[in-house]
């Protein structure tokens, strides 16, 4: 049973920073690609940041230069450092683990989400 537990969300003023964490259990963490998604009010869920097992990162233009994803394999944890936050970053943020055991054996697991609100 794979379990992902997110933490670190909250209320922050525009221009502020937050650091989200996601700790995994029940999976071989260092093998997995990990990602953060978000879903704002009335919007579809969208990719925010991704990191491969080898440490390669990927960001959409909307957060590039402001958000940084990192992983600590010793602690089975992935972090999302968010700086220069804007009101449009307000959303529920979800952690995702991607297990890849070969063709037709790919599995995705999601955390429960953590609320991030950017408001003055």
CSV table of N, CA and C in Angstrom, one decimal:
chain,number,residue,atom,x,y,z
A,1,UNK,N,0.8,-1.2,0.0
A,1,UNK,CA,0.0,0.0,0.0
A,1,UNK,C,0.9,1.2,0.0
A,2,UNK,N,0.7,2.1,-1.0
A,2,UNK,CA,1.5,3.3,-1.2
A,2,UNK,C,0.8,4.4,-0.5
A,3,UNK,N,1.5,5.2,0.3
A,3,UNK,CA,0.9,6.3,1.0
A,3,UNK,C,1.7,7.5,0.8
A,4,UNK,N,1.1,8.6,0.5
A,4,UNK,CA,1.8,9.9,0.3
A,4,UNK,C,1.2,10.9,1.2
A,5,UNK,N,2.0,11.6,2.0
A,5,UNK,CA,1.4,12.5,3.0
A,5,UNK,C,2.1,13.9,2.8
A,6,UNK,N,1.3,14.9,2.4
A,6,UNK,CA,1.8,16.2,2.1
A,6,UNK,C,1.6,17.1,3.4
A,7,UNK,N,2.5,18.1,3.4
A,7,UNK,CA,2.4,19.0,4.5
A,7,UNK,C,3.0,20.4,4.0
A,8,UNK,N,2.8,21.4,4.8
A,8,UNK,CA,3.4,22.7,4.5
A,8,UNK,C,2.6,23.7,3.9
A,9,UNK,N,1.3,23.4,3.6
A,9,UNK,CA,0.4,24.4,3.0
A,9,UNK,C,0.0,25.4,4.0
A,10,UNK,N,-0.7,26.5,3.5
A,10,UNK,CA,-1.2,27.5,4.5
A,10,UNK,C,-1.5,28.8,3.7
A,11,UNK,N,-1.7,29.8,4.5
A,11,UNK,CA,-2.0,31.2,4.0
A,11,UNK,C,-0.7,32.0,4.0
A,12,UNK,N,-0.4,32.6,2.9
A,12,UNK,CA,0.7,33.5,2.7
A,12,UNK,C,0.4,34.7,1.9
A,13,UNK,N,1.1,35.8,2.2
A,13,UNK,CA,0.8,37.0,1.4
A,13,UNK,C,1.5,37.0,0.1
A,14,UNK,N,1.0,37.7,-0.9
A,14,UNK,CA,1.7,37.8,-2.2
A,14,UNK,C,3.1,38.2,-2.0
A,15,UNK,N,4.0,37.5,-2.8
A,15,UNK,CA,5.4,37.8,-2.7
A,15,UNK,C,6.1,36.9,-1.6
A,16,UNK,N,5.3,36.2,-0.9
A,16,UNK,CA,5.9,35.3,0.2
A,16,UNK,C,6.3,33.9,-0.3
A,17,UNK,N,6.7,33.1,0.6
A,17,UNK,CA,7.2,31.8,0.3
A,17,UNK,C,6.6,30.7,1.1
A,18,UNK,N,6.5,29.5,0.6
A,18,UNK,CA,6.1,28.3,1.3
A,18,UNK,C,6.9,27.2,0.8
A,19,UNK,N,7.1,26.2,1.7
A,19,UNK,CA,7.8,24.9,1.3
A,19,UNK,C,6.9,23.8,1.6
A,20,UNK,N,6.5,23.1,0.5
A,20,UNK,CA,5.7,21.9,0.7
A,20,UNK,C,6.6,20.6,0.8
A,21,UNK,N,6.1,19.7,1.5
A,21,UNK,CA,6.8,18.4,1.6
A,21,UNK,C,5.8,17.2,1.4
A,22,UNK,N,6.3,16.2,0.9
A,22,UNK,CA,5.5,15.0,0.6
A,22,UNK,C,6.4,13.8,1.0
A,23,UNK,N,5.9,13.0,1.9
A,23,UNK,CA,6.7,11.8,2.4
A,23,UNK,C,6.0,10.6,1.9
A,24,UNK,N,6.7,9.7,1.3
A,24,UNK,CA,6.1,8.4,0.8
A,24,UNK,C,6.5,7.2,1.6
A,25,UNK,N,5.5,6.3,1.6
A,25,UNK,CA,5.8,5.0,2.3
A,25,UNK,C,5.1,3.9,1.4
A,26,UNK,N,5.7,2.7,1.6
A,26,UNK,CA,5.1,1.6,0.8
A,26,UNK,C,5.5,1.5,-0.6
A,27,UNK,N,6.6,2.2,-1.0
A,27,UNK,CA,7.1,2.2,-2.3
A,27,UNK,C,8.6,2.3,-2.3
A,28,UNK,N,9.3,1.9,-3.4
A,28,UNK,CA,10.7,2.1,-3.5
A,28,UNK,C,11.0,3.5,-4.0
A,29,UNK,N,11.0,4.4,-3.1
A,29,UNK,CA,11.0,5.9,-3.4
A,29,UNK,C,12.0,6.3,-4.5
A,30,UNK,N,13.3,5.8,-4.3
A,30,UNK,CA,14.3,6.3,-5.2
A,30,UNK,C,14.2,5.8,-6.6
A,31,UNK,N,13.3,4.9,-6.9
A,31,UNK,CA,13.0,4.5,-8.3
A,31,UNK,C,12.0,5.3,-9.0
A,32,UNK,N,11.2,6.1,-8.2
A,32,UNK,CA,10.0,6.8,-8.7
A,32,UNK,C,10.3,8.2,-9.2
A,33,UNK,N,9.7,8.5,-10.3
A,33,UNK,CA,9.5,9.9,-10.6
A,33,UNK,C,8.5,10.5,-9.7
A,34,UNK,N,8.7,11.7,-9.3
A,34,UNK,CA,7.7,12.4,-8.4
A,34,UNK,C,7.3,13.7,-9.0
A,35,UNK,N,6.1,14.2,-8.6
A,35,UNK,CA,5.6,15.4,-9.2
A,35,UNK,C,4.7,16.1,-8.2
A,36,UNK,N,4.5,17.4,-8.5
A,36,UNK,CA,3.5,18.2,-7.8
A,36,UNK,C,2.5,18.7,-8.8
A,37,UNK,N,1.3,18.6,-8.5
A,37,UNK,CA,0.2,19.2,-9.3
A,37,UNK,C,-0.6,20.1,-8.4
A,38,UNK,N,-1.4,20.9,-9.1
A,38,UNK,CA,-2.3,21.8,-8.3
A,38,UNK,C,-3.7,21.9,-9.0
A,39,UNK,N,-4.7,22.2,-8.2
A,39,UNK,CA,-6.0,22.4,-8.8
A,39,UNK,C,-6.6,23.6,-8.1
A,40,UNK,N,-6.8,24.7,-8.9
A,40,UNK,CA,-7.4,25.9,-8.4
A,40,UNK,C,-8.9,25.8,-8.5
A,41,UNK,N,-9.6,26.8,-7.8
A,41,UNK,CA,-11.0,26.8,-7.9
A,41,UNK,C,-11.5,26.9,-9.3
A,42,UNK,N,-12.4,26.0,-9.7
A,42,UNK,CA,-12.9,26.0,-11.0
A,42,UNK,C,-12.0,25.6,-12.2
A,43,UNK,N,-10.8,25.1,-11.8
A,43,UNK,CA,-9.8,24.8,-12.8
A,43,UNK,C,-9.5,23.3,-12.8
A,44,UNK,N,-8.9,22.9,-13.9
A,44,UNK,CA,-8.4,21.5,-14.0
A,44,UNK,C,-7.1,21.4,-13.3
A,45,UNK,N,-6.8,20.2,-12.9
A,45,UNK,CA,-5.5,19.9,-12.2
A,45,UNK,C,-4.4,20.1,-13.2
A,46,UNK,N,-3.3,20.7,-12.8
A,46,UNK,CA,-2.2,21.0,-13.7
A,46,UNK,C,-0.9,20.7,-13.1
A,47,UNK,N,0.1,20.3,-13.9
A,47,UNK,CA,1.4,20.0,-13.4
A,47,UNK,C,2.1,21.3,-13.0
A,48,UNK,N,2.8,21.2,-11.8
A,48,UNK,CA,3.5,22.3,-11.3
A,48,UNK,C,5.0,22.1,-11.4
A,49,UNK,N,5.4,20.9,-11.1
A,49,UNK,CA,6.9,20.5,-11.1
A,49,UNK,C,7.0,19.0,-11.1
A,50,UNK,N,8.1,18.6,-11.7
A,50,UNK,CA,8.3,17.1,-11.8
A,50,UNK,C,9.8,16.9,-11.6
A,51,UNK,N,10.2,15.7,-11.0
A,51,UNK,CA,11.6,15.3,-10.9
A,51,UNK,C,11.7,13.8,-11.1
A,52,UNK,N,12.6,13.5,-12.0
A,52,UNK,CA,12.8,12.1,-12.3
A,52,UNK,C,13.6,11.4,-11.2
A,53,UNK,N,13.7,10.1,-11.3
A,53,UNK,CA,14.5,9.3,-10.3
A,53,UNK,C,16.0,9.8,-10.4
A,54,UNK,N,16.4,10.2,-11.5
A,54,UNK,CA,17.8,10.7,-11.7
A,54,UNK,C,18.0,12.1,-11.3
A,55,UNK,N,16.9,12.8,-11.0
A,55,UNK,CA,17.0,14.2,-10.5
A,55,UNK,C,16.8,15.3,-11.6
A,56,UNK,N,16.4,14.9,-12.8
A,56,UNK,CA,16.1,15.9,-13.8
A,56,UNK,C,14.7,16.5,-13.5
A,57,UNK,N,14.7,17.8,-13.6
A,57,UNK,CA,13.5,18.6,-13.2
A,57,UNK,C,12.8,19.2,-14.4
A,58,UNK,N,11.5,19.5,-14.2
A,58,UNK,CA,10.7,20.0,-15.3
A,58,UNK,C,9.6,20.9,-14.7
A,59,UNK,N,9.4,22.1,-15.3
A,59,UNK,CA,8.5,23.1,-14.8
A,59,UNK,C,7.7,23.7,-15.9
A,60,UNK,N,6.4,24.1,-15.7
A,60,UNK,CA,5.7,24.9,-16.7
A,60,UNK,C,6.2,26.3,-16.6
A,61,UNK,N,6.0,27.1,-17.7
A,61,UNK,CA,6.4,28.5,-17.7
A,61,UNK,C,5.8,29.3,-16.5
A,62,UNK,N,4.6,28.9,-16.1
A,62,UNK,CA,3.9,29.7,-15.1
A,62,UNK,C,4.6,29.7,-13.7
A,63,UNK,N,5.5,28.8,-13.5
A,63,UNK,CA,6.2,28.7,-12.2
A,63,UNK,C,7.7,28.7,-12.3
A,64,UNK,N,8.2,28.6,-13.6
A,64,UNK,CA,9.6,28.5,-13.8
A,64,UNK,C,10.3,29.7,-13.2
A,65,UNK,N,11.4,29.5,-12.5
A,65,UNK,CA,12.1,30.6,-11.8
A,65,UNK,C,11.6,30.9,-10.4
A,66,UNK,N,10.4,30.5,-10.1
A,66,UNK,CA,9.8,30.7,-8.8
A,66,UNK,C,9.8,29.5,-7.9
A,67,UNK,N,9.5,28.4,-8.5
A,67,UNK,CA,9.3,27.1,-7.8
A,67,UNK,C,10.5,26.2,-8.0
A,68,UNK,N,10.9,25.4,-7.0
A,68,UNK,CA,11.9,24.4,-7.1
A,68,UNK,C,11.5,23.1,-6.5
A,69,UNK,N,11.6,22.1,-7.2
A,69,UNK,CA,11.3,20.7,-6.7
A,69,UNK,C,12.7,20.1,-6.4
A,70,UNK,N,12.7,19.3,-5.3
A,70,UNK,CA,13.9,18.6,-4.9
A,70,UNK,C,13.4,17.3,-4.2
A,71,UNK,N,14.4,16.4,-4.1
A,71,UNK,CA,14.0,15.1,-3.5
A,71,UNK,C,15.1,14.7,-2.5
A,72,UNK,N,14.7,14.0,-1.4
A,72,UNK,CA,15.7,13.5,-0.4
A,72,UNK,C,15.4,12.0,-0.3
A,73,UNK,N,16.1,11.2,-1.1
A,73,UNK,CA,15.8,9.8,-1.1
A,73,UNK,C,16.1,9.1,0.3
A,74,UNK,N,16.9,9.6,1.1
A,74,UNK,CA,17.2,9.0,2.4
A,74,UNK,C,16.0,9.2,3.3
A,75,UNK,N,15.1,10.2,3.0
A,75,UNK,CA,13.9,10.4,3.8
A,75,UNK,C,12.7,10.2,3.1
A,76,UNK,N,12.8,9.6,1.9
A,76,UNK,CA,11.6,9.3,1.1
A,76,UNK,C,10.7,10.5,0.9
A,77,UNK,N,11.3,11.7,0.7
A,77,UNK,CA,10.5,12.9,0.7
A,77,UNK,C,10.9,13.8,-0.5
A,78,UNK,N,9.9,14.4,-1.1
A,78,UNK,CA,10.0,15.4,-2.1
A,78,UNK,C,9.5,16.7,-1.6
A,79,UNK,N,10.2,17.8,-2.0
A,79,UNK,CA,9.9,19.1,-1.5
A,79,UNK,C,9.5,20.0,-2.7
A,80,UNK,N,8.7,21.0,-2.4
A,80,UNK,CA,8.4,22.0,-3.4
A,80,UNK,C,8.6,23.4,-2.7
A,81,UNK,N,9.7,24.1,-3.1
A,81,UNK,CA,9.9,25.4,-2.6
A,81,UNK,C,9.3,26.4,-3.5
A,82,UNK,N,8.4,27.2,-2.9
A,82,UNK,CA,7.6,28.2,-3.7
A,82,UNK,C,8.0,29.6,-3.3
A,83,UNK,N,8.5,30.4,-4.1
A,83,UNK,CA,8.9,31.7,-3.8
A,83,UNK,C,8.1,32.7,-4.7
A,84,UNK,N,8.1,34.0,-4.3
A,84,UNK,CA,7.4,35.0,-5.1
A,84,UNK,C,6.0,34.6,-5.4
A,85,UNK,N,5.3,34.1,-4.4
A,85,UNK,CA,3.9,33.6,-4.7
A,85,UNK,C,2.9,34.7,-5.1
A,86,UNK,N,2.0,34.3,-5.9
A,86,UNK,CA,1.0,35.2,-6.5
A,86,UNK,C,-0.4,34.7,-6.1
A,87,UNK,N,-1.4,35.5,-6.1
A,87,UNK,CA,-2.7,35.1,-5.8
A,87,UNK,C,-3.2,33.9,-6.8
A,88,UNK,N,-2.7,33.9,-8.0
A,88,UNK,CA,-3.1,32.9,-8.9
A,88,UNK,C,-2.5,31.5,-8.6
A,89,UNK,N,-1.5,31.5,-7.7
A,89,UNK,CA,-1.0,30.2,-7.2
A,89,UNK,C,-1.9,29.5,-6.2
A,90,UNK,N,-2.9,30.2,-5.8
A,90,UNK,CA,-3.9,29.6,-4.8
A,90,UNK,C,-4.5,28.4,-5.4
A,91,UNK,N,-4.4,27.3,-4.7
A,91,UNK,CA,-4.9,26.0,-5.2
A,91,UNK,C,-4.7,24.9,-4.1
A,92,UNK,N,-5.2,23.8,-4.3
A,92,UNK,CA,-4.9,22.6,-3.6
A,92,UNK,C,-3.7,21.9,-4.3
A,93,UNK,N,-2.6,21.7,-3.6
A,93,UNK,CA,-1.4,21.1,-4.2
A,93,UNK,C,-1.4,19.6,-3.8
A,94,UNK,N,-1.1,18.8,-4.9
A,94,UNK,CA,-1.1,17.3,-4.7
A,94,UNK,C,0.3,16.8,-5.1
A,95,UNK,N,0.7,15.8,-4.4
A,95,UNK,CA,1.9,15.1,-4.6
A,95,UNK,C,1.6,13.8,-5.4
A,96,UNK,N,2.4,13.5,-6.4
A,96,UNK,CA,2.2,12.2,-7.2
A,96,UNK,C,3.4,11.4,-7.3
A,97,UNK,N,3.3,10.1,-7.1
A,97,UNK,CA,4.4,9.2,-7.2
A,97,UNK,C,4.1,8.4,-8.5
A,98,UNK,N,5.1,8.2,-9.3
A,98,UNK,CA,5.0,7.4,-10.5
A,98,UNK,C,5.9,6.2,-10.5
A,99,UNK,N,5.3,5.0,-10.3
A,99,UNK,CA,6.1,3.8,-10.4
A,99,UNK,C,6.1,3.3,-11.8
A,100,UNK,N,7.3,2.9,-12.2
A,100,UNK,CA,7.4,2.3,-13.6
A,100,UNK,C,8.2,1.0,-13.5
A,101,UNK,N,7.4,-0.1,-13.7
A,101,UNK,CA,8.0,-1.4,-13.7
A,101,UNK,C,8.2,-2.0,-15.1
A,102,UNK,N,8.0,-1.2,-16.1
A,102,UNK,CA,8.1,-1.7,-17.4
A,102,UNK,C,6.8,-1.5,-18.2
A,103,UNK,N,6.8,-2.0,-19.5
A,103,UNK,CA,5.6,-1.8,-20.3
A,103,UNK,C,4.4,-2.3,-19.7
A,104,UNK,N,3.3,-1.5,-19.7
A,104,UNK,CA,2.0,-1.8,-19.1
A,104,UNK,C,2.1,-2.0,-17.6
A,105,UNK,N,3.1,-1.6,-17.0
A,105,UNK,CA,3.2,-1.7,-15.5
A,105,UNK,C,3.6,-0.4,-14.9
A,106,UNK,N,2.9,0.6,-15.2
A,106,UNK,CA,3.1,2.0,-14.7
A,106,UNK,C,1.9,2.3,-13.8
A,107,UNK,N,2.2,2.8,-12.6
A,107,UNK,CA,1.2,3.1,-11.6
A,107,UNK,C,1.4,4.5,-11.0
A,108,UNK,N,0.4,5.2,-10.9
A,108,UNK,CA,0.4,6.5,-10.3
A,108,UNK,C,-0.3,6.5,-8.9
A,109,UNK,N,0.3,7.2,-7.9
A,109,UNK,CA,-0.3,7.3,-6.6
A,109,UNK,C,-0.4,8.8,-6.2
A,110,UNK,N,-1.5,9.2,-5.6
A,110,UNK,CA,-1.7,10.6,-5.2
A,110,UNK,C,-1.8,10.8,-3.7
A,111,UNK,N,-1.3,11.9,-3.3
A,111,UNK,CA,-1.6,12.3,-1.9
A,111,UNK,C,-3.0,13.0,-1.8
A,112,UNK,N,-3.3,13.4,-0.5
A,112,UNK,CA,-4.6,13.9,-0.2
A,112,UNK,C,-4.7,15.4,-0.6
A,113,UNK,N,-3.6,16.0,-0.8
A,113,UNK,CA,-3.6,17.4,-1.1
A,113,UNK,C,-3.4,18.3,0.1
A,114,UNK,N,-2.8,19.5,-0.2
A,114,UNK,CA,-2.7,20.5,0.9
A,114,UNK,C,-3.0,21.9,0.3
A,115,UNK,N,-3.8,22.7,1.0
A,115,UNK,CA,-4.3,23.9,0.5
A,115,UNK,C,-3.2,25.0,0.6
A,116,UNK,N,-3.0,25.7,-0.4
A,116,UNK,CA,-2.1,26.9,-0.5
A,116,UNK,C,-3.0,28.1,-0.9
A,117,UNK,N,-3.0,29.1,0.0
A,117,UNK,CA,-3.8,30.3,-0.3
A,117,UNK,C,-2.9,31.5,-0.3
A,118,UNK,N,-2.9,32.3,-1.4
A,118,UNK,CA,-2.0,33.5,-1.5
A,118,UNK,C,-3.0,34.7,-1.5
A,119,UNK,N,-2.9,35.4,-0.4
A,119,UNK,CA,-3.9,36.5,-0.3
A,119,UNK,C,-3.3,37.5,0.7
A,120,UNK,N,-3.7,38.8,0.5
A,120,UNK,CA,-3.3,39.8,1.5
A,120,UNK,C,-4.4,40.1,2.4
